[in-house]
Amino acid sequence: YLLSQLHVDIEFEGRSEVERMTWLEKAAELDHPTALFECGKELWSSEQEQERKDKAISFLRSAGEKGNYQAVFHLAAALREREGTQSKEAFQLALKAAEGGIEEAWVVVGDSYLKGEGTDKRLVSSLQWYRKAAGKGDHSAMIRLGEVILDHDGLSIGGQSRDELLEEAEKWLRLASDPPEAEALYQLSRCLRRVDYIGVNIIEGVEKLKAAAELGQVTAQNTLGVCLIV
C-alpha cells in the first residue's frame, strides 16, 4: 500500500499511474483495509471490463465488512448502477451508510423512500433524511424538502399541519436560494404565491419567479410566458 502511495507524486517515465494501481491492487488482495476501499472505488469508476468491475465490487464489499462506511456507500452506488434503482440490496447498503454517518447517503436514502426505490414509499422517512442533510447545509436536500412539501398539497405529514409544513418549506428554500440558485428560487416562488398560505407574498413570489427564469429554470420561464400571454 505504501508503495502505491509513493507513485502518486513520482513519475516513472509515464508508468506512475499503472504501477500505482498495481501496488494498490496487490495491497487490496492482501486485505489491506484502506487499499480495499481505494482500489475498489477506482476500479469501478474507471473504464474496465466486467471481470475488473466484479473485483471492484468484491473489494468494496470487503472494505465495508471491515466497517468502512464510505465503502458501503460506494458499493450501494455500484449496485444501483449495475442492477438498477430498484435493487433492495443497494437500498439496504445506502441505509447502512447513512446510519453510519455518511452524509452523501442521507439524500440518497431520502430519495429512495420518496420514490419507493428498493423499499416501500415512506414520505415521513424521506423528509426525516432530507431534514438531516439540510441541517448539515446540503442545498439539494433543502430544495427537495421544499418541493416535496409543496407537491403534497393539503396533506398533514408526520403530525405537522399544512401551514407548519409550508413555513418549513419557505425556511429551507430561502436558505437554498442564497446564493441565488434557479430551482430553489422557483420552488420558493411557488410557496410565496400560494394564496392559501399564511405567509403568502405575491409580489415577492413573482420576483423570485423572474429571478429563477433569468437563471434558466424552464418551468419558471414557461410560467412567466403564460402570464404574459394572459
PDB file of N, CA and C in Angstrom, residues 16-73:
ATOM      1  N   SER A  16       3.823   5.833 -13.863  1.00  0.00           N
ATOM      2  CA  SER A  16       3.493   6.017 -12.459  1.00  0.00           C
ATOM      3  C   SER A  16       2.093   5.510 -12.109  1.00  0.00           C
ATOM      4  N   GLU A  17       1.088   5.888 -12.890  1.00  0.00           N
ATOM      5  CA  GLU A  17      -0.290   5.504 -12.582  1.00  0.00           C
ATOM      6  C   GLU A  17      -0.494   4.004 -12.687  1.00  0.00           C
ATOM      7  N   VAL A  18       0.069   3.386 -13.704  1.00  0.00           N
ATOM      8  CA  VAL A  18      -0.053   1.934 -13.875  1.00  0.00           C
ATOM      9  C   VAL A  18       0.573   1.217 -12.695  1.00  0.00           C
ATOM     10  N   GLU A  19       1.782   1.649 -12.324  1.00  0.00           N
ATOM     11  CA  GLU A  19       2.472   0.995 -11.214  1.00  0.00           C
ATOM     12  C   GLU A  19       1.768   1.262  -9.892  1.00  0.00           C
ATOM     13  N   ARG A  20       1.223   2.471  -9.736  1.00  0.00           N
ATOM     14  CA  ARG A  20       0.471   2.777  -8.507  1.00  0.00           C
ATOM     15  C   ARG A  20      -0.705   1.825  -8.344  1.00  0.00           C
ATOM     16  N   MET A  21      -1.462   1.634  -9.420  1.00  0.00           N
ATOM     17  CA  MET A  21      -2.611   0.743  -9.350  1.00  0.00           C
ATOM     18  C   MET A  21      -2.197  -0.697  -9.133  1.00  0.00           C
ATOM     19  N   THR A  22      -1.068  -1.081  -9.695  1.00  0.00           N
ATOM     20  CA  THR A  22      -0.575  -2.447  -9.493  1.00  0.00           C
ATOM     21  C   THR A  22      -0.302  -2.705  -8.023  1.00  0.00           C
ATOM     22  N   TRP A  23       0.403  -1.760  -7.383  1.00  0.00           N
ATOM     23  CA  TRP A  23       0.712  -1.930  -5.956  1.00  0.00           C
ATOM     24  C   TRP A  23      -0.540  -1.807  -5.096  1.00  0.00           C
ATOM     25  N   LEU A  24      -1.435  -0.909  -5.475  1.00  0.00           N
ATOM     26  CA  LEU A  24      -2.672  -0.738  -4.716  1.00  0.00           C
ATOM     27  C   LEU A  24      -3.505  -2.010  -4.774  1.00  0.00           C
ATOM     28  N   GLU A  25      -3.587  -2.620  -5.948  1.00  0.00           N
ATOM     29  CA  GLU A  25      -4.365  -3.845  -6.090  1.00  0.00           C
ATOM     30  C   GLU A  25      -3.734  -4.999  -5.328  1.00  0.00           C
ATOM     31  N   LYS A  26      -2.406  -5.055  -5.332  1.00  0.00           N
ATOM     32  CA  LYS A  26      -1.717  -6.107  -4.557  1.00  0.00           C
ATOM     33  C   LYS A  26      -2.033  -5.963  -3.072  1.00  0.00           C
ATOM     34  N   ALA A  27      -2.029  -4.711  -2.602  1.00  0.00           N
ATOM     35  CA  ALA A  27      -2.345  -4.471  -1.195  1.00  0.00           C
ATOM     36  C   ALA A  27      -3.785  -4.862  -0.885  1.00  0.00           C
ATOM     37  N   ALA A  28      -4.698  -4.558  -1.811  1.00  0.00           N
ATOM     38  CA  ALA A  28      -6.101  -4.924  -1.613  1.00  0.00           C
ATOM     39  C   ALA A  28      -6.272  -6.437  -1.565  1.00  0.00           C
ATOM     40  N   GLU A  29      -5.552  -7.127  -2.432  1.00  0.00           N
ATOM     41  CA  GLU A  29      -5.631  -8.590  -2.455  1.00  0.00           C
ATOM     42  C   GLU A  29      -5.091  -9.199  -1.173  1.00  0.00           C
ATOM     43  N   LEU A  30      -4.232  -8.437  -0.475  1.00  0.00           N
ATOM     44  CA  LEU A  30      -3.708  -8.886   0.820  1.00  0.00           C
ATOM     45  C   LEU A  30      -4.561  -8.369   1.974  1.00  0.00           C
ATOM     46  N   ASP A  31      -5.748  -7.841   1.631  1.00  0.00           N
ATOM     47  CA  ASP A  31      -6.758  -7.447   2.614  1.00  0.00           C
ATOM     48  C   ASP A  31      -6.400  -6.178   3.388  1.00  0.00           C
ATOM     49  N   HIS A  32      -5.592  -5.298   2.782  1.00  0.00           N
ATOM     50  CA  HIS A  32      -5.292  -4.021   3.444  1.00  0.00           C
ATOM     51  C   HIS A  32      -6.570  -3.173   3.442  1.00  0.00           C
ATOM     52  N   PRO A  33      -7.066  -2.735   4.619  1.00  0.00           N
ATOM     53  CA  PRO A  33      -8.376  -2.057   4.705  1.00  0.00           C
ATOM     54  C   PRO A  33      -8.512  -0.834   3.803  1.00  0.00           C
ATOM     55  N   THR A  34      -7.540   0.069   3.845  1.00  0.00           N
ATOM     56  CA  THR A  34      -7.625   1.286   3.037  1.00  0.00           C
ATOM     57  C   THR A  34      -7.493   0.974   1.556  1.00  0.00           C
ATOM     58  N   ALA A  35      -6.588   0.046   1.228  1.00  0.00           N
ATOM     59  CA  ALA A  35      -6.392  -0.331  -0.175  1.00  0.00           C
ATOM     60  C   ALA A  35      -7.652  -0.977  -0.749  1.00  0.00           C
ATOM     61  N   LEU A  36      -8.359  -1.760   0.051  1.00  0.00           N
ATOM     62  CA  LEU A  36      -9.599  -2.381  -0.417  1.00  0.00           C
ATOM     63  C   LEU A  36     -10.584  -1.321  -0.891  1.00  0.00           C
ATOM     64  N   PHE A  37     -10.744  -0.267  -0.087  1.00  0.00           N
ATOM     65  CA  PHE A  37     -11.679   0.798  -0.439  1.00  0.00           C
ATOM     66  C   PHE A  37     -11.191   1.593  -1.640  1.00  0.00           C
ATOM     67  N   GLU A  38      -9.956   2.064  -1.589  1.00  0.00           N
ATOM     68  CA  GLU A  38      -9.444   2.922  -2.652  1.00  0.00           C
ATOM     69  C   GLU A  38      -9.382   2.187  -3.992  1.00  0.00           C
ATOM     70  N   CYS A  39      -8.918   0.942  -3.971  1.00  0.00           N
ATOM     71  CA  CYS A  39      -8.811   0.178  -5.208  1.00  0.00           C
ATOM     72  C   CYS A  39     -10.206  -0.148  -5.757  1.00  0.00           C
ATOM     73  N   GLY A  40     -11.108  -0.537  -4.876  1.00  0.00           N
ATOM     74  CA  GLY A  40     -12.474  -0.836  -5.316  1.00  0.00           C
ATOM     75  C   GLY A  40     -13.137   0.367  -5.944  1.00  0.00           C
ATOM     76  N   LYS A  41     -12.983   1.520  -5.306  1.00  0.00           N
ATOM     77  CA  LYS A  41     -13.595   2.753  -5.822  1.00  0.00           C
ATOM     78  C   LYS A  41     -13.006   3.120  -7.193  1.00  0.00           C
ATOM     79  N   GLU A  42     -11.685   3.023  -7.324  1.00  0.00           N
ATOM     80  CA  GLU A  42     -11.039   3.419  -8.577  1.00  0.00           C
ATOM     81  C   GLU A  42     -11.316   2.430  -9.703  1.00  0.00           C
ATOM     82  N   LEU A  43     -11.331   1.145  -9.384  1.00  0.00           N
ATOM     83  CA  LEU A  43     -11.629   0.152 -10.416  1.00  0.00           C
ATOM     84  C   LEU A  43     -13.038   0.330 -10.954  1.00  0.00           C
ATOM     85  N   TRP A  44     -13.985   0.646 -10.064  1.00  0.00           N
ATOM     86  CA  TRP A  44     -15.368   0.792 -10.513  1.00  0.00           C
ATOM     87  C   TRP A  44     -15.554   2.044 -11.351  1.00  0.00           C
ATOM     88  N   SER A  45     -14.917   3.147 -10.964  1.00  0.00           N
ATOM     89  CA  SER A  45     -15.133   4.413 -11.653  1.00  0.00           C
ATOM     90  C   SER A  45     -14.385   4.517 -12.980  1.00  0.00           C
ATOM     91  N   SER A  46     -13.393   3.650 -13.195  1.00  0.00           N
ATOM     92  CA  SER A  46     -12.631   3.704 -14.444  1.00  0.00           C
ATOM     93  C   SER A  46     -13.266   2.798 -15.501  1.00  0.00           C
ATOM     94  N   GLU A  47     -12.811   2.952 -16.729  1.00  0.00           N
ATOM     95  CA  GLU A  47     -13.308   2.111 -17.826  1.00  0.00           C
ATOM     96  C   GLU A  47     -12.637   0.744 -17.739  1.00  0.00           C
ATOM     97  N   GLN A  48     -13.365  -0.225 -17.228  1.00  0.00           N
ATOM     98  CA  GLN A  48     -12.802  -1.553 -17.021  1.00  0.00           C
ATOM     99  C   GLN A  48     -13.762  -2.613 -17.569  1.00  0.00           C
ATOM    100  N   GLU A  49     -13.199  -3.781 -17.907  1.00  0.00           N
ATOM    101  CA  GLU A  49     -14.046  -4.888 -18.353  1.00  0.00           C
ATOM    102  C   GLU A  49     -14.803  -5.461 -17.160  1.00  0.00           C
ATOM    103  N   GLN A  50     -15.794  -6.307 -17.434  1.00  0.00           N
ATOM    104  CA  GLN A  50     -16.694  -6.803 -16.405  1.00  0.00           C
ATOM    105  C   GLN A  50     -15.954  -7.514 -15.274  1.00  0.00           C
ATOM    106  N   GLU A  51     -14.928  -8.286 -15.628  1.00  0.00           N
ATOM    107  CA  GLU A  51     -14.184  -9.023 -14.601  1.00  0.00           C
ATOM    108  C   GLU A  51     -13.585  -8.067 -13.574  1.00  0.00           C
ATOM    109  N   ARG A  52     -13.072  -6.921 -14.060  1.00  0.00           N
ATOM    110  CA  ARG A  52     -12.473  -5.938 -13.157  1.00  0.00           C
ATOM    111  C   ARG A  52     -13.565  -5.230 -12.337  1.00  0.00           C
ATOM    112  N   LYS A  53     -14.722  -5.028 -12.950  1.00  0.00           N
ATOM    113  CA  LYS A  53     -15.834  -4.429 -12.219  1.00  0.00           C
ATOM    114  C   LYS A  53     -16.270  -5.343 -11.076  1.00  0.00           C
ATOM    115  N   ASP A  54     -16.297  -6.646 -11.349  1.00  0.00           N
ATOM    116  CA  ASP A  54     -16.649  -7.611 -10.316  1.00  0.00           C
ATOM    117  C   ASP A  54     -15.642  -7.567  -9.175  1.00  0.00           C
ATOM    118  N   LYS A  55     -14.371  -7.414  -9.521  1.00  0.00           N
ATOM    119  CA  LYS A  55     -13.330  -7.327  -8.495  1.00  0.00           C
ATOM    120  C   LYS A  55     -13.526  -6.058  -7.666  1.00  0.00           C
ATOM    121  N   ALA A  56     -13.907  -4.968  -8.326  1.00  0.00           N
ATOM    122  CA  ALA A  56     -14.157  -3.709  -7.614  1.00  0.00           C
ATOM    123  C   ALA A  56     -15.246  -3.899  -6.559  1.00  0.00           C
ATOM    124  N   ILE A  57     -16.335  -4.560  -6.944  1.00  0.00           N
ATOM    125  CA  ILE A  57     -17.426  -4.801  -6.006  1.00  0.00           C
ATOM    126  C   ILE A  57     -16.968  -5.693  -4.859  1.00  0.00           C
ATOM    127  N   SER A  58     -16.158  -6.688  -5.172  1.00  0.00           N
ATOM    128  CA  SER A  58     -15.623  -7.575  -4.140  1.00  0.00           C
ATOM    129  C   SER A  58     -14.768  -6.797  -3.142  1.00  0.00           C
ATOM    130  N   PHE A  59     -13.910  -5.913  -3.649  1.00  0.00           N
ATOM    131  CA  PHE A  59     -13.058  -5.109  -2.772  1.00  0.00           C
ATOM    132  C   PHE A  59     -13.901  -4.181  -1.894  1.00  0.00           C
ATOM    133  N   LEU A  60     -14.887  -3.510  -2.496  1.00  0.00           N
ATOM    134  CA  LEU A  60     -15.739  -2.598  -1.735  1.00  0.00           C
ATOM    135  C   LEU A  60     -16.533  -3.342  -0.670  1.00  0.00           C
ATOM    136  N   ARG A  61     -17.006  -4.532  -1.023  1.00  0.00           N
ATOM    137  CA  ARG A  61     -17.768  -5.333  -0.049  1.00  0.00           C
ATOM    138  C   ARG A  61     -16.891  -5.714   1.135  1.00  0.00           C
ATOM    139  N   SER A  62     -15.657  -6.122   0.847  1.00  0.00           N
ATOM    140  CA  SER A  62     -14.725  -6.499   1.913  1.00  0.00           C
ATOM    141  C   SER A  62     -14.401  -5.306   2.806  1.00  0.00           C
ATOM    142  N   ALA A  63     -14.185  -4.144   2.183  1.00  0.00           N
ATOM    143  CA  ALA A  63     -13.894  -2.937   2.966  1.00  0.00           C
ATOM    144  C   ALA A  63     -15.082  -2.566   3.843  1.00  0.00           C
ATOM    145  N   GLY A  64     -16.284  -2.710   3.299  1.00  0.00           N
ATOM    146  CA  GLY A  64     -17.483  -2.419   4.065  1.00  0.00           C
ATOM    147  C   GLY A  64     -17.650  -3.348   5.249  1.00  0.00           C
ATOM    148  N   GLU A  65     -17.314  -4.607   5.050  1.00  0.00           N
ATOM    149  CA  GLU A  65     -17.406  -5.583   6.138  1.00  0.00           C
ATOM    150  C   GLU A  65     -16.418  -5.281   7.255  1.00  0.00           C
ATOM    151  N   LYS A  66     -15.391  -4.492   6.929  1.00  0.00           N
ATOM    152  CA  LYS A  66     -14.401  -4.088   7.939  1.00  0.00           C
ATOM    153  C   LYS A  66     -14.792  -2.778   8.621  1.00  0.00           C
ATOM    154  N   GLY A  67     -15.997  -2.289   8.320  1.00  0.00           N
ATOM    155  CA  GLY A  67     -16.507  -1.102   8.997  1.00  0.00           C
ATOM    156  C   GLY A  67     -16.286   0.212   8.278  1.00  0.00           C
ATOM    157  N   ASN A  68     -15.886   0.159   7.006  1.00  0.00           N
ATOM    158  CA  ASN A  68     -15.679   1.376   6.232  1.00  0.00           C
ATOM    159  C   ASN A  68     -17.013   1.775   5.591  1.00  0.00           C
ATOM    160  N   TYR A  69     -17.676   2.767   6.181  1.00  0.00           N
ATOM    161  CA  TYR A  69     -18.996   3.156   5.694  1.00  0.00           C
ATOM    162  C   TYR A  69     -18.934   3.880   4.355  1.00  0.00           C
ATOM    163  N   GLN A  70     -17.800   4.523   4.049  1.00  0.00           N
ATOM    164  CA  GLN A  70     -17.652   5.096   2.711  1.00  0.00           C
ATOM    165  C   GLN A  70     -17.670   3.988   1.662  1.00  0.00           C
ATOM    166  N   ALA A  71     -17.025   2.868   1.980  1.00  0.00           N
ATOM    167  CA  ALA A  71     -17.030   1.732   1.057  1.00  0.00           C
ATOM    168  C   ALA A  71     -18.443   1.178   0.897  1.00  0.00           C
ATOM    169  N   VAL A  72     -19.195   1.135   1.993  1.00  0.00           N
ATOM    170  CA  VAL A  72     -20.587   0.666   1.942  1.00  0.00           C
ATOM    171  C   VAL A  72     -21.399   1.561   1.003  1.00  0.00           C
ATOM    172  N   PHE A  73     -21.197   2.883   1.120  1.00  0.00           N
ATOM    173  CA  PHE A  73     -21.930   3.819   0.269  1.00  0.00           C
ATOM    174  C   PHE A  73     -21.554   3.647  -1.200  1.00  0.00           C
TER     175      PHE A  73
END
